[in-house]
Amino acid sequence: AQTVTQSQPEMSVQEAETVTLSCTYDTSESNYYLFWYKQPPSRQMILVIRQEAYKQQNATENRFSVNFQKAAKSFSLKISDSQLGDTAMYFCAFMRGGGADGLTFGKGTHLIIQP
Amino acid sequence: EAGVVQSPRYKIIEKKQPVAFWCNPISGHNTLYWYLQNLGQGPELLIRYENEEAVDDSQLPKDRFSAERLKGVDSTLKIQPAELGDSAVYLCASSPGVAWNTGELFFGEGSRLTVL
């Protein structure tokens, strides 16, 4: 079974600052995907960024980037130039290759962007 | 294109009463998931459907929870009787299918249940 651990229950930064959210995972699988999902107060989960385990290059999506350390089983999310709309719960998630099992989520980090 | 639709958004019931949640996935999505999200926690999988077949219901408390997806499209999750500990958000998600190897799931807004 896979486990996903997010050790930061809450983080708060000022607008325009850079913030990094931490995630570690445990698996014996060699083929898998890692994700960061955002859940604003409306509760609809939205995919932020995805990383395939076989890719060495870290994924980037505009202001969002990841630091994927496969050997350390670490998958952190960096948000640059943070905006008020980034305020949300952020969940790190794991999926086995093939996608058949769905997602295993961490407990989440509540990110607050202060004006 | 319409997203995943769930109803009701909010439901308040007395304990021991039944409750049902409905989910309509994105058109053409063969895989449907029901997740349970307790306050301050990440979602946990309850059941996964491939078309009309429940292929993973190992985490569904079958003594009081049931689900169906009769025609392989929309789905209903039922709790009977509800207990205080069932108060949570019930999330529905869908994806195009097992061959969908990008891993992205598309979520509805959830149904928040409060059991009094």
PDB file of C-alpha atoms in Angstrom:
ATOM      1  CA  ALA A   1       0.000   0.000   0.000  1.00  0.00           C
ATOM      2  CA  GLN A   2       1.074   3.531  -0.695  1.00  0.00           C
ATOM      3  CA  THR A   3       1.222   6.341   1.837  1.00  0.00           C
ATOM      4  CA  VAL A   4       1.475  10.073   1.302  1.00  0.00           C
ATOM      5  CA  THR A   5       2.628  12.404   4.070  1.00  0.00           C
ATOM      6  CA  GLN A   6       2.234  16.157   4.224  1.00  0.00           C
ATOM      7  CA  SER A   7       3.867  17.468   7.375  1.00  0.00           C
ATOM      8  CA  GLN A   8       2.708  21.096   7.168  1.00  0.00           C
ATOM      9  CA  PRO A   9      -0.937  21.426   8.257  1.00  0.00           C
ATOM     10  CA  GLU A  10      -0.948  25.161   7.561  1.00  0.00           C
ATOM     11  CA  MET A  11       1.288  27.765   5.978  1.00  0.00           C
ATOM     12  CA  SER A  12       0.895  31.498   5.611  1.00  0.00           C
ATOM     13  CA  VAL A  13       2.875  33.834   3.365  1.00  0.00           C
ATOM     14  CA  GLN A  14       2.555  37.342   2.017  1.00  0.00           C
ATOM     15  CA  GLU A  15       1.299  37.994  -1.464  1.00  0.00           C
ATOM     16  CA  ALA A  16       4.046  37.858  -4.121  1.00  0.00           C
ATOM     17  CA  GLU A  17       6.282  35.683  -1.960  1.00  0.00           C
ATOM     18  CA  THR A  18       7.458  32.210  -2.894  1.00  0.00           C
ATOM     19  CA  VAL A  19       6.254  29.271  -0.847  1.00  0.00           C
ATOM     20  CA  THR A  20       7.164  25.593  -0.853  1.00  0.00           C
ATOM     21  CA  LEU A  21       4.841  22.839   0.285  1.00  0.00           C
ATOM     22  CA  SER A  22       6.361  19.523   1.313  1.00  0.00           C
ATOM     23  CA  CYS A  23       5.273  15.991   0.502  1.00  0.00           C
ATOM     24  CA  THR A  24       6.855  12.608   1.013  1.00  0.00           C
ATOM     25  CA  TYR A  25       5.510   9.266  -0.082  1.00  0.00           C
ATOM     26  CA  ASP A  26       6.222   5.616   0.354  1.00  0.00           C
ATOM     27  CA  THR A  27       5.786   2.973  -2.313  1.00  0.00           C
ATOM     28  CA  SER A  28       7.403  -0.122  -3.706  1.00  0.00           C
ATOM     29  CA  GLU A  29       6.103   0.648  -7.194  1.00  0.00           C
ATOM     30  CA  SER A  30       8.467   1.720  -9.956  1.00  0.00           C
ATOM     31  CA  ASN A  31       5.809   3.138 -12.259  1.00  0.00           C
ATOM     32  CA  TYR A  32       3.671   5.838 -10.723  1.00  0.00           C
ATOM     33  CA  TYR A  33       2.478   9.411 -10.920  1.00  0.00           C
ATOM     34  CA  LEU A  34       2.484  12.189  -8.383  1.00  0.00           C
ATOM     35  CA  PHE A  35       0.104  15.105  -8.263  1.00  0.00           C
ATOM     36  CA  TRP A  36      -0.680  18.299  -6.480  1.00  0.00           C
ATOM     37  CA  TYR A  37      -4.355  19.147  -6.280  1.00  0.00           C
ATOM     38  CA  LYS A  38      -5.842  22.419  -5.084  1.00  0.00           C
ATOM     39  CA  GLN A  39      -9.122  22.591  -3.187  1.00  0.00           C
ATOM     40  CA  PRO A  40     -10.455  26.145  -2.797  1.00  0.00           C
ATOM     41  CA  PRO A  41     -13.203  26.876  -0.274  1.00  0.00           C
ATOM     42  CA  SER A  42     -15.842  25.872  -2.861  1.00  0.00           C
ATOM     43  CA  ARG A  43     -14.433  22.332  -2.435  1.00  0.00           C
ATOM     44  CA  GLN A  44     -13.939  21.369  -6.079  1.00  0.00           C
ATOM     45  CA  MET A  45     -10.550  19.736  -6.459  1.00  0.00           C
ATOM     46  CA  ILE A  46      -8.465  21.039  -9.324  1.00  0.00           C
ATOM     47  CA  LEU A  47      -5.276  19.539 -10.685  1.00  0.00           C
ATOM     48  CA  VAL A  48      -2.319  21.883 -10.255  1.00  0.00           C
ATOM     49  CA  ILE A  49       0.571  19.841 -11.569  1.00  0.00           C
ATOM     50  CA  ARG A  50       1.524  16.255 -12.405  1.00  0.00           C
ATOM     51  CA  GLN A  51       4.831  14.378 -12.436  1.00  0.00           C
ATOM     52  CA  GLU A  52       5.551  11.022 -14.037  1.00  0.00           C
ATOM     53  CA  ALA A  53       8.004   9.039 -11.930  1.00  0.00           C
ATOM     54  CA  TYR A  54      10.036   7.952 -14.953  1.00  0.00           C
ATOM     55  CA  LYS A  55      10.765  11.543 -15.920  1.00  0.00           C
ATOM     56  CA  GLN A  56      13.801  13.112 -14.337  1.00  0.00           C
ATOM     57  CA  GLN A  57      12.847  16.628 -15.354  1.00  0.00           C
ATOM     58  CA  ASN A  58      10.751  18.457 -12.808  1.00  0.00           C
ATOM     59  CA  ALA A  59       7.311  19.489 -13.996  1.00  0.00           C
ATOM     60  CA  THR A  60       6.464  23.181 -14.322  1.00  0.00           C
ATOM     61  CA  GLU A  61       3.139  24.905 -14.911  1.00  0.00           C
ATOM     62  CA  ASN A  62       3.449  28.682 -15.006  1.00  0.00           C
ATOM     63  CA  ARG A  63       4.024  29.794 -11.374  1.00  0.00           C
ATOM     64  CA  PHE A  64       3.918  26.229 -10.077  1.00  0.00           C
ATOM     65  CA  SER A  65       6.870  23.863 -10.130  1.00  0.00           C
ATOM     66  CA  VAL A  66       7.864  20.717  -8.331  1.00  0.00           C
ATOM     67  CA  ASN A  67      11.064  19.367  -6.866  1.00  0.00           C
ATOM     68  CA  PHE A  68      10.872  15.621  -7.437  1.00  0.00           C
ATOM     69  CA  GLN A  69      13.505  13.632  -5.586  1.00  0.00           C
ATOM     70  CA  LYS A  70      12.761  10.020  -6.484  1.00  0.00           C
ATOM     71  CA  ALA A  71      15.405   8.378  -4.317  1.00  0.00           C
ATOM     72  CA  ALA A  72      14.286  10.377  -1.301  1.00  0.00           C
ATOM     73  CA  LYS A  73      10.601   9.877  -2.229  1.00  0.00           C
ATOM     74  CA  SER A  74      10.032  13.567  -1.919  1.00  0.00           C
ATOM     75  CA  PHE A  75       7.717  15.716  -4.036  1.00  0.00           C
ATOM     76  CA  SER A  76       7.503  19.371  -3.025  1.00  0.00           C
ATOM     77  CA  LEU A  77       5.469  22.101  -4.685  1.00  0.00           C
ATOM     78  CA  LYS A  78       6.854  25.591  -5.177  1.00  0.00           C
ATOM     79  CA  ILE A  79       4.509  28.472  -5.832  1.00  0.00           C
ATOM     80  CA  SER A  80       6.223  31.598  -7.109  1.00  0.00           C
ATOM     81  CA  ASP A  81       4.776  35.101  -6.968  1.00  0.00           C
ATOM     82  CA  SER A  82       1.924  33.860  -4.795  1.00  0.00           C
ATOM     83  CA  GLN A  83      -1.491  35.410  -5.322  1.00  0.00           C
ATOM     84  CA  LEU A  84      -4.549  35.788  -3.109  1.00  0.00           C
ATOM     85  CA  GLY A  85      -6.348  33.253  -5.283  1.00  0.00           C
ATOM     86  CA  ASP A  86      -3.778  30.644  -4.324  1.00  0.00           C
ATOM     87  CA  THR A  87      -5.364  30.447  -0.875  1.00  0.00           C
ATOM     88  CA  ALA A  88      -6.683  26.883  -0.620  1.00  0.00           C
ATOM     89  CA  MET A  89      -6.029  23.403   0.660  1.00  0.00           C
ATOM     90  CA  TYR A  90      -3.292  21.671  -1.292  1.00  0.00           C
ATOM     91  CA  PHE A  91      -3.189  17.904  -1.481  1.00  0.00           C
ATOM     92  CA  CYS A  92      -0.305  15.769  -2.608  1.00  0.00           C
ATOM     93  CA  ALA A  93      -1.495  12.569  -4.261  1.00  0.00           C
ATOM     94  CA  PHE A  94      -0.073   9.308  -5.595  1.00  0.00           C
ATOM     95  CA  MET A  95      -1.300   7.012  -8.337  1.00  0.00           C
ATOM     96  CA  ARG A  96       0.106   3.697  -9.469  1.00  0.00           C
ATOM     97  CA  GLY A  97       0.983   3.392 -13.123  1.00  0.00           C
ATOM     98  CA  GLY A  98      -2.047   2.570 -15.207  1.00  0.00           C
ATOM     99  CA  GLY A  99      -4.324   4.642 -13.027  1.00  0.00           C
ATOM    100  CA  ALA A 100      -6.520   1.751 -12.035  1.00  0.00           C
ATOM    101  CA  ASP A 101      -6.486   2.385  -8.293  1.00  0.00           C
ATOM    102  CA  GLY A 102      -7.347   6.046  -8.265  1.00  0.00           C
ATOM    103  CA  LEU A 103      -5.519   8.514  -6.073  1.00  0.00           C
ATOM    104  CA  THR A 104      -4.046   8.189  -2.588  1.00  0.00           C
ATOM    105  CA  PHE A 105      -4.042  11.589  -0.918  1.00  0.00           C
ATOM    106  CA  GLY A 106      -2.067  13.189   1.867  1.00  0.00           C
ATOM    107  CA  LYS A 107      -3.836  15.076   4.640  1.00  0.00           C
ATOM    108  CA  GLY A 108      -3.319  18.399   2.956  1.00  0.00           C
ATOM    109  CA  THR A 109      -1.711  21.750   3.672  1.00  0.00           C
ATOM    110  CA  HIS A 110      -3.853  24.818   4.204  1.00  0.00           C
ATOM    111  CA  LEU A 111      -2.099  27.645   2.387  1.00  0.00           C
ATOM    112  CA  ILE A 112      -3.064  31.200   3.268  1.00  0.00           C
ATOM    113  CA  ILE A 113      -1.855  34.085   1.139  1.00  0.00           C
ATOM    114  CA  GLN A 114      -1.945  37.325   3.104  1.00  0.00           C
ATOM    115  CA  PRO A 115      -2.495  40.648   1.318  1.00  0.00           C
TER     116      PRO A 115
ATOM    117  CA  GLU B   1     -18.528  20.856 -21.413  1.00  0.00           C
ATOM    118  CA  ALA B   2     -20.245  20.223 -18.112  1.00  0.00           C
ATOM    119  CA  GLY B   3     -18.120  19.016 -15.237  1.00  0.00           C
ATOM    120  CA  VAL B   4     -18.938  16.399 -12.631  1.00  0.00           C
ATOM    121  CA  VAL B   5     -22.284  17.252 -11.078  1.00  0.00           C
ATOM    122  CA  GLN B   6     -23.219  16.242  -7.549  1.00  0.00           C
ATOM    123  CA  SER B   7     -26.361  16.741  -5.525  1.00  0.00           C
ATOM    124  CA  PRO B   8     -27.347  17.740  -2.984  1.00  0.00           C
ATOM    125  CA  ARG B   9     -24.588  20.166  -2.038  1.00  0.00           C
ATOM    126  CA  TYR B  10     -25.654  20.108   1.590  1.00  0.00           C
ATOM    127  CA  LYS B  11     -27.727  17.690   3.614  1.00  0.00           C
ATOM    128  CA  ILE B  12     -28.610  17.736   7.304  1.00  0.00           C
ATOM    129  CA  ILE B  13     -30.299  14.690   8.781  1.00  0.00           C
ATOM    130  CA  GLU B  14     -30.980  13.091  12.131  1.00  0.00           C
ATOM    131  CA  LYS B  15     -28.965  10.004  13.015  1.00  0.00           C
ATOM    132  CA  LYS B  16     -30.489   6.701  11.919  1.00  0.00           C
ATOM    133  CA  GLN B  17     -32.122   8.389   8.919  1.00  0.00           C
ATOM    134  CA  PRO B  18     -31.238   7.357   5.368  1.00  0.00           C
ATOM    135  CA  VAL B  19     -29.508   9.660   2.901  1.00  0.00           C
ATOM    136  CA  ALA B  20     -28.562   9.421  -0.758  1.00  0.00           C
ATOM    137  CA  PHE B  21     -26.093  11.318  -2.902  1.00  0.00           C
ATOM    138  CA  TRP B  22     -26.167  11.517  -6.660  1.00  0.00           C
ATOM    139  CA  CYS B  23     -23.329  12.007  -9.121  1.00  0.00           C
ATOM    140  CA  ASN B  24     -23.333  12.601 -12.854  1.00  0.00           C
ATOM    141  CA  PRO B  25     -19.820  12.240 -14.293  1.00  0.00           C
ATOM    142  CA  ILE B  26     -18.398  13.984 -17.319  1.00  0.00           C
ATOM    143  CA  SER B  27     -19.905  12.584 -20.490  1.00  0.00           C
ATOM    144  CA  GLY B  28     -17.900   9.672 -21.827  1.00  0.00           C
ATOM    145  CA  HIS B  29     -16.007   9.035 -18.595  1.00  0.00           C
ATOM    146  CA  ASN B  30     -16.093   5.323 -17.878  1.00  0.00           C
ATOM    147  CA  THR B  31     -14.454   5.421 -14.462  1.00  0.00           C
ATOM    148  CA  LEU B  32     -16.287   6.876 -11.495  1.00  0.00           C
ATOM    149  CA  TYR B  33     -15.022   7.258  -7.948  1.00  0.00           C
ATOM    150  CA  TRP B  34     -16.673   8.057  -4.633  1.00  0.00           C
ATOM    151  CA  TYR B  35     -14.391   9.561  -2.023  1.00  0.00           C
ATOM    152  CA  LEU B  36     -15.018  10.395   1.633  1.00  0.00           C
ATOM    153  CA  GLN B  37     -13.395  13.540   2.975  1.00  0.00           C
ATOM    154  CA  ASN B  38     -13.462  14.106   6.716  1.00  0.00           C
ATOM    155  CA  LEU B  39     -12.841  17.582   8.061  1.00  0.00           C
ATOM    156  CA  GLY B  40      -9.177  18.504   7.803  1.00  0.00           C
ATOM    157  CA  GLN B  41      -8.275  15.301   6.013  1.00  0.00           C
ATOM    158  CA  GLY B  42      -7.512  14.192   2.499  1.00  0.00           C
ATOM    159  CA  PRO B  43     -10.107  12.270   0.506  1.00  0.00           C
ATOM    160  CA  GLU B  44     -10.258   8.505   0.963  1.00  0.00           C
ATOM    161  CA  LEU B  45     -11.559   6.171  -1.713  1.00  0.00           C
ATOM    162  CA  LEU B  46     -14.850   4.440  -0.959  1.00  0.00           C
ATOM    163  CA  ILE B  47     -15.605   2.771  -4.276  1.00  0.00           C
ATOM    164  CA  ARG B  48     -14.487   2.791  -7.899  1.00  0.00           C
ATOM    165  CA  TYR B  49     -16.584   1.860 -10.911  1.00  0.00           C
ATOM    166  CA  GLU B  50     -15.475   0.858 -14.367  1.00  0.00           C
ATOM    167  CA  ASN B  51     -18.663   1.421 -16.340  1.00  0.00           C
ATOM    168  CA  GLU B  52     -21.367  -0.296 -14.277  1.00  0.00           C
ATOM    169  CA  GLU B  53     -19.006  -2.669 -12.450  1.00  0.00           C
ATOM    170  CA  ALA B  54     -17.728  -1.907  -8.965  1.00  0.00           C
ATOM    171  CA  VAL B  55     -14.089  -2.962  -9.327  1.00  0.00           C
ATOM    172  CA  ASP B  56     -12.863  -1.726  -5.948  1.00  0.00           C
ATOM    173  CA  ASP B  57     -15.255  -1.445  -3.008  1.00  0.00           C
ATOM    174  CA  SER B  58     -12.892  -2.725  -0.342  1.00  0.00           C
ATOM    175  CA  GLN B  59     -13.130   0.512   1.683  1.00  0.00           C
ATOM    176  CA  LEU B  60     -16.913   0.805   1.517  1.00  0.00           C
ATOM    177  CA  PRO B  61     -18.573   0.004   4.893  1.00  0.00           C
ATOM    178  CA  LYS B  62     -21.059  -2.416   3.476  1.00  0.00           C
ATOM    179  CA  ASP B  63     -23.183  -2.722   6.574  1.00  0.00           C
ATOM    180  CA  ARG B  64     -24.620   0.738   6.045  1.00  0.00           C
ATOM    181  CA  PHE B  65     -23.249   2.059   2.756  1.00  0.00           C
ATOM    182  CA  SER B  66     -24.316   1.025  -0.713  1.00  0.00           C
ATOM    183  CA  ALA B  67     -23.675   2.375  -4.180  1.00  0.00           C
ATOM    184  CA  GLU B  68     -24.904   1.722  -7.660  1.00  0.00           C
ATOM    185  CA  ARG B  69     -24.163   2.764 -11.213  1.00  0.00           C
ATOM    186  CA  LEU B  70     -26.802   0.832 -13.063  1.00  0.00           C
ATOM    187  CA  LYS B  71     -26.329   2.087 -16.612  1.00  0.00           C
ATOM    188  CA  GLY B  72     -22.676   2.958 -16.317  1.00  0.00           C
ATOM    189  CA  VAL B  73     -23.354   6.681 -16.270  1.00  0.00           C
ATOM    190  CA  ASP B  74     -24.644   8.409 -13.135  1.00  0.00           C
ATOM    191  CA  SER B  75     -24.224   6.910  -9.703  1.00  0.00           C
ATOM    192  CA  THR B  76     -25.911   6.978  -6.306  1.00  0.00           C
ATOM    193  CA  LEU B  77     -24.268   6.518  -2.918  1.00  0.00           C
ATOM    194  CA  LYS B  78     -26.590   5.644  -0.047  1.00  0.00           C
ATOM    195  CA  ILE B  79     -26.159   5.508   3.709  1.00  0.00           C
ATOM    196  CA  GLN B  80     -28.758   3.717   5.819  1.00  0.00           C
ATOM    197  CA  PRO B  81     -28.868   4.306   8.702  1.00  0.00           C
ATOM    198  CA  ALA B  82     -26.625   7.330   9.084  1.00  0.00           C
ATOM    199  CA  GLU B  83     -24.431   7.691  12.166  1.00  0.00           C
ATOM    200  CA  LEU B  84     -22.891  10.788  13.718  1.00  0.00           C
ATOM    201  CA  GLY B  85     -19.470   9.761  12.401  1.00  0.00           C
ATOM    202  CA  ASP B  86     -20.725   9.875   8.824  1.00  0.00           C
ATOM    203  CA  SER B  87     -20.675  13.663   8.875  1.00  0.00           C
ATOM    204  CA  ALA B  88     -18.233  14.507   6.100  1.00  0.00           C
ATOM    205  CA  VAL B  89     -17.989  15.611   2.490  1.00  0.00           C
ATOM    206  CA  TYR B  90     -18.693  12.960  -0.128  1.00  0.00           C
ATOM    207  CA  LEU B  91     -16.786  13.635  -3.326  1.00  0.00           C
ATOM    208  CA  CYS B  92     -17.453  12.141  -6.717  1.00  0.00           C
ATOM    209  CA  ALA B  93     -14.792  12.064  -9.421  1.00  0.00           C
ATOM    210  CA  SER B  94     -14.521  10.660 -12.918  1.00  0.00           C
ATOM    211  CA  SER B  95     -11.918   9.897 -15.518  1.00  0.00           C
ATOM    212  CA  PRO B  96     -12.058   8.603 -19.097  1.00  0.00           C
ATOM    213  CA  GLY B  97     -11.043   5.061 -18.134  1.00  0.00           C
ATOM    214  CA  VAL B  98      -8.328   2.618 -17.144  1.00  0.00           C
ATOM    215  CA  ALA B  99      -6.378   3.502 -20.261  1.00  0.00           C
ATOM    216  CA  TRP B 100      -6.299   7.100 -19.093  1.00  0.00           C
ATOM    217  CA  ASN B 101      -2.742   7.070 -17.877  1.00  0.00           C
ATOM    218  CA  THR B 102      -2.265  10.750 -17.176  1.00  0.00           C
ATOM    219  CA  GLY B 103      -3.904  10.148 -13.837  1.00  0.00           C
ATOM    220  CA  GLU B 104      -6.006  13.286 -13.672  1.00  0.00           C
ATOM    221  CA  LEU B 105      -9.334  12.881 -11.965  1.00  0.00           C
ATOM    222  CA  PHE B 106     -12.128  15.384 -12.408  1.00  0.00           C
ATOM    223  CA  PHE B 107     -13.987  16.169  -9.221  1.00  0.00           C
ATOM    224  CA  GLY B 108     -17.416  17.451  -8.397  1.00  0.00           C
ATOM    225  CA  GLU B 109     -18.026  20.056  -5.714  1.00  0.00           C
ATOM    226  CA  GLY B 110     -19.018  17.442  -3.179  1.00  0.00           C
ATOM    227  CA  SER B 111     -21.986  16.779  -0.923  1.00  0.00           C
ATOM    228  CA  ARG B 112     -21.578  17.917   2.664  1.00  0.00           C
ATOM    229  CA  LEU B 113     -23.441  15.696   5.115  1.00  0.00           C
ATOM    230  CA  THR B 114     -24.202  16.708   8.680  1.00  0.00           C
ATOM    231  CA  VAL B 115     -25.685  14.068  10.951  1.00  0.00           C
ATOM    232  CA  LEU B 116     -27.324  15.393  14.132  1.00  0.00           C
TER     233      LEU B 116
END
